[in-house]
Amino acid sequence: MRRIVMGRNESGATRVISDESVEPITIALMPGAQVHRMWELDEAPTLPVTASQGPADGMFFPGPGGLRFGFISVPPGLTYEPPANLPAEAMVAAVAEADEKLPGMMATFNETMPGVHTTQTVDFVVVVSGEGLLRTDDGGEVPLHPGDCVIQNGSAHAWFNNGTQPFVFCYSLAGAH
């Protein structure tokens, strides 16, 4: 994915601050899934923006006042369950990889409900392509299609794909108290 960051030069004219590709983050615990971390702030920005900025703390989910923006692609059939024959040391390595690449993400997951996680954020989600399924901790399921919008208010949820094409959605996360 391409990220184009706009801002202003010293005289106040609009300019392109950066124009670059953002490589997806992949982890062994979610085979085929891709996360594109496009823009992240840990506090309210100051305008005008004159230089490209990134996350101050690197955590996947923002703290109060922080923002995250990106895309997630969920492959068909992702279960969030490790293979039954996965050796313990491989599982430890996979969790360590997830903690390194997406800091703080693993701590949000419910250990008894695969994929279900709860965050201290208000999430704004727009389905870009494919068809997905939003699953809640009470067993509820909401089918999702391109153009659908979801607003999560710190509620437990999981993203699944029962279709045949990647389920891609855009997210913006606002850290909450």
XYZ file of C-alpha atoms in Angstrom:
177
model
C 0.000 0.000 0.000
C 1.090 3.516 -0.693
C 1.094 6.273 1.943
C 1.188 9.892 0.793
C 1.597 12.390 3.633
C 0.644 15.998 3.002
C 1.746 19.011 5.015
C 3.099 22.517 4.570
C 6.478 23.998 3.769
C 8.097 26.895 5.628
C 6.087 29.487 3.662
C 2.803 27.699 4.384
C 2.202 26.166 0.956
C 0.864 22.623 0.783
C 3.423 20.003 -0.178
C 3.993 16.265 -0.199
C 6.017 15.435 2.922
C 6.494 11.797 2.020
C 5.327 9.308 -0.598
C 6.272 5.721 0.150
C 5.136 2.112 0.198
C 4.107 0.563 3.501
C 4.945 -3.106 3.697
C 2.466 -5.420 5.419
C 3.182 -6.938 8.798
C 2.567 -10.674 8.940
C 2.802 -13.045 11.889
C 2.838 -16.837 12.149
C -0.121 -16.890 14.559
C -2.385 -15.437 11.842
C -1.259 -17.108 8.595
C -2.215 -15.116 5.521
C -3.350 -12.030 7.474
C -1.729 -8.694 6.714
C -1.628 -5.512 8.779
C -0.661 -2.199 7.211
C 0.142 0.360 9.924
C -0.340 3.541 7.898
C -0.277 6.418 10.421
C 0.011 6.464 14.177
C 0.037 9.190 16.786
C 0.368 8.871 20.545
C -0.958 12.376 21.194
C -2.891 15.051 19.346
C -0.898 16.434 16.421
C 0.264 20.009 16.134
C -0.496 21.775 12.854
C 0.980 22.591 10.513
C 2.644 19.239 9.979
C 6.044 19.844 8.385
C 7.656 16.412 8.709
C 6.532 12.799 8.575
C 5.878 11.447 12.060
C 5.260 7.976 13.409
C 4.325 6.280 16.642
C 6.159 7.426 19.744
C 5.725 4.190 21.670
C 5.262 1.626 18.884
C 2.302 -0.057 20.604
C -0.299 -1.453 18.208
C -3.248 0.034 20.130
C -3.148 3.692 21.159
C -3.398 4.980 24.694
C -5.837 7.768 25.621
C -5.561 10.584 23.096
C -3.615 8.453 20.609
C -4.721 7.488 17.111
C -4.014 4.579 14.776
C -4.943 4.253 11.103
C -4.399 1.280 8.860
C -5.727 -1.704 6.979
C -6.160 -5.359 7.876
C -6.617 -8.190 5.419
C -8.146 -11.379 6.841
C -7.666 -14.458 4.638
C -10.459 -16.970 4.075
C -10.606 -19.630 6.783
C -8.470 -17.883 9.444
C -9.361 -19.554 12.769
C -6.845 -17.926 15.167
C -6.154 -21.415 16.518
C -2.606 -22.784 16.308
C -2.178 -26.187 14.671
C -2.761 -29.022 17.159
C 0.657 -30.537 16.404
C 2.585 -27.273 16.923
C 5.481 -27.917 19.327
C 5.490 -25.796 22.501
C 8.742 -24.063 21.562
C 7.261 -23.059 18.182
C 4.232 -21.588 19.952
C 6.487 -19.593 22.291
C 8.410 -18.294 19.263
C 5.186 -17.374 17.431
C 3.872 -15.408 20.427
C 7.241 -13.635 20.774
C 7.126 -12.729 17.062
C 3.606 -11.289 17.452
C 4.676 -9.274 20.515
C 7.666 -7.913 18.610
C 5.840 -6.992 15.395
C 2.516 -5.862 16.928
C 3.367 -4.810 20.509
C 0.492 -5.126 22.951
C -1.843 -6.963 20.584
C -1.561 -10.413 22.169
C -2.535 -9.080 25.610
C -5.970 -8.051 24.268
C -7.053 -11.555 23.207
C -9.487 -13.729 25.161
C -7.712 -17.035 25.884
C -10.920 -19.100 25.648
C -12.440 -17.501 22.528
C -10.146 -17.621 19.466
C -9.754 -14.229 17.821
C -11.907 -12.334 20.317
C -10.143 -9.296 21.727
C -11.080 -6.209 23.723
C -9.259 -2.884 23.583
C -9.440 0.491 25.321
C -10.285 2.192 22.054
C -13.140 3.495 19.959
C -12.675 1.833 16.575
C -14.028 3.127 13.281
C -13.987 0.356 10.670
C -14.948 0.474 6.983
C -15.100 -2.716 4.910
C -13.133 -2.164 1.694
C -13.473 -5.527 -0.055
C -14.484 -9.126 0.465
C -17.034 -10.367 2.933
C -16.385 -10.812 6.614
C -17.988 -11.745 9.850
C -17.838 -9.774 13.090
C -18.172 -12.163 16.033
C -18.887 -11.015 19.601
C -18.096 -12.641 22.929
C -21.763 -13.581 23.423
C -21.803 -15.594 20.176
C -23.398 -12.871 18.068
C -22.388 -12.663 14.423
C -22.734 -9.719 12.054
C -22.114 -10.325 8.325
C -20.064 -7.529 6.731
C -19.881 -6.376 3.114
C -17.982 -3.648 1.216
C -19.070 -0.213 2.398
C -20.328 -1.406 5.792
C -19.102 0.632 8.756
C -18.615 -0.621 12.308
C -18.041 1.515 15.386
C -16.571 -0.499 18.265
C -16.762 1.087 21.704
C -14.327 -1.013 23.710
C -16.448 -4.090 23.017
C -15.158 -7.640 22.594
C -15.009 -8.735 18.962
C -13.247 -10.888 16.367
C -12.884 -10.651 12.605
C -13.469 -13.747 10.482
C -13.686 -14.499 6.775
C -15.967 -17.305 5.651
C -15.734 -16.239 1.997
C -13.290 -17.077 -0.765
C -11.546 -13.689 -1.179
C -9.523 -11.659 1.343
C -11.685 -9.600 3.712
C -10.061 -6.146 3.816
C -11.050 -3.335 6.138
C -9.718 0.074 7.033
C -9.501 1.016 10.699
C -9.028 4.155 12.712
C -8.561 3.619 16.452
C -8.934 6.364 19.051
C -7.429 5.635 22.463
C -10.004 6.026 25.247
C -10.046 6.394 29.031
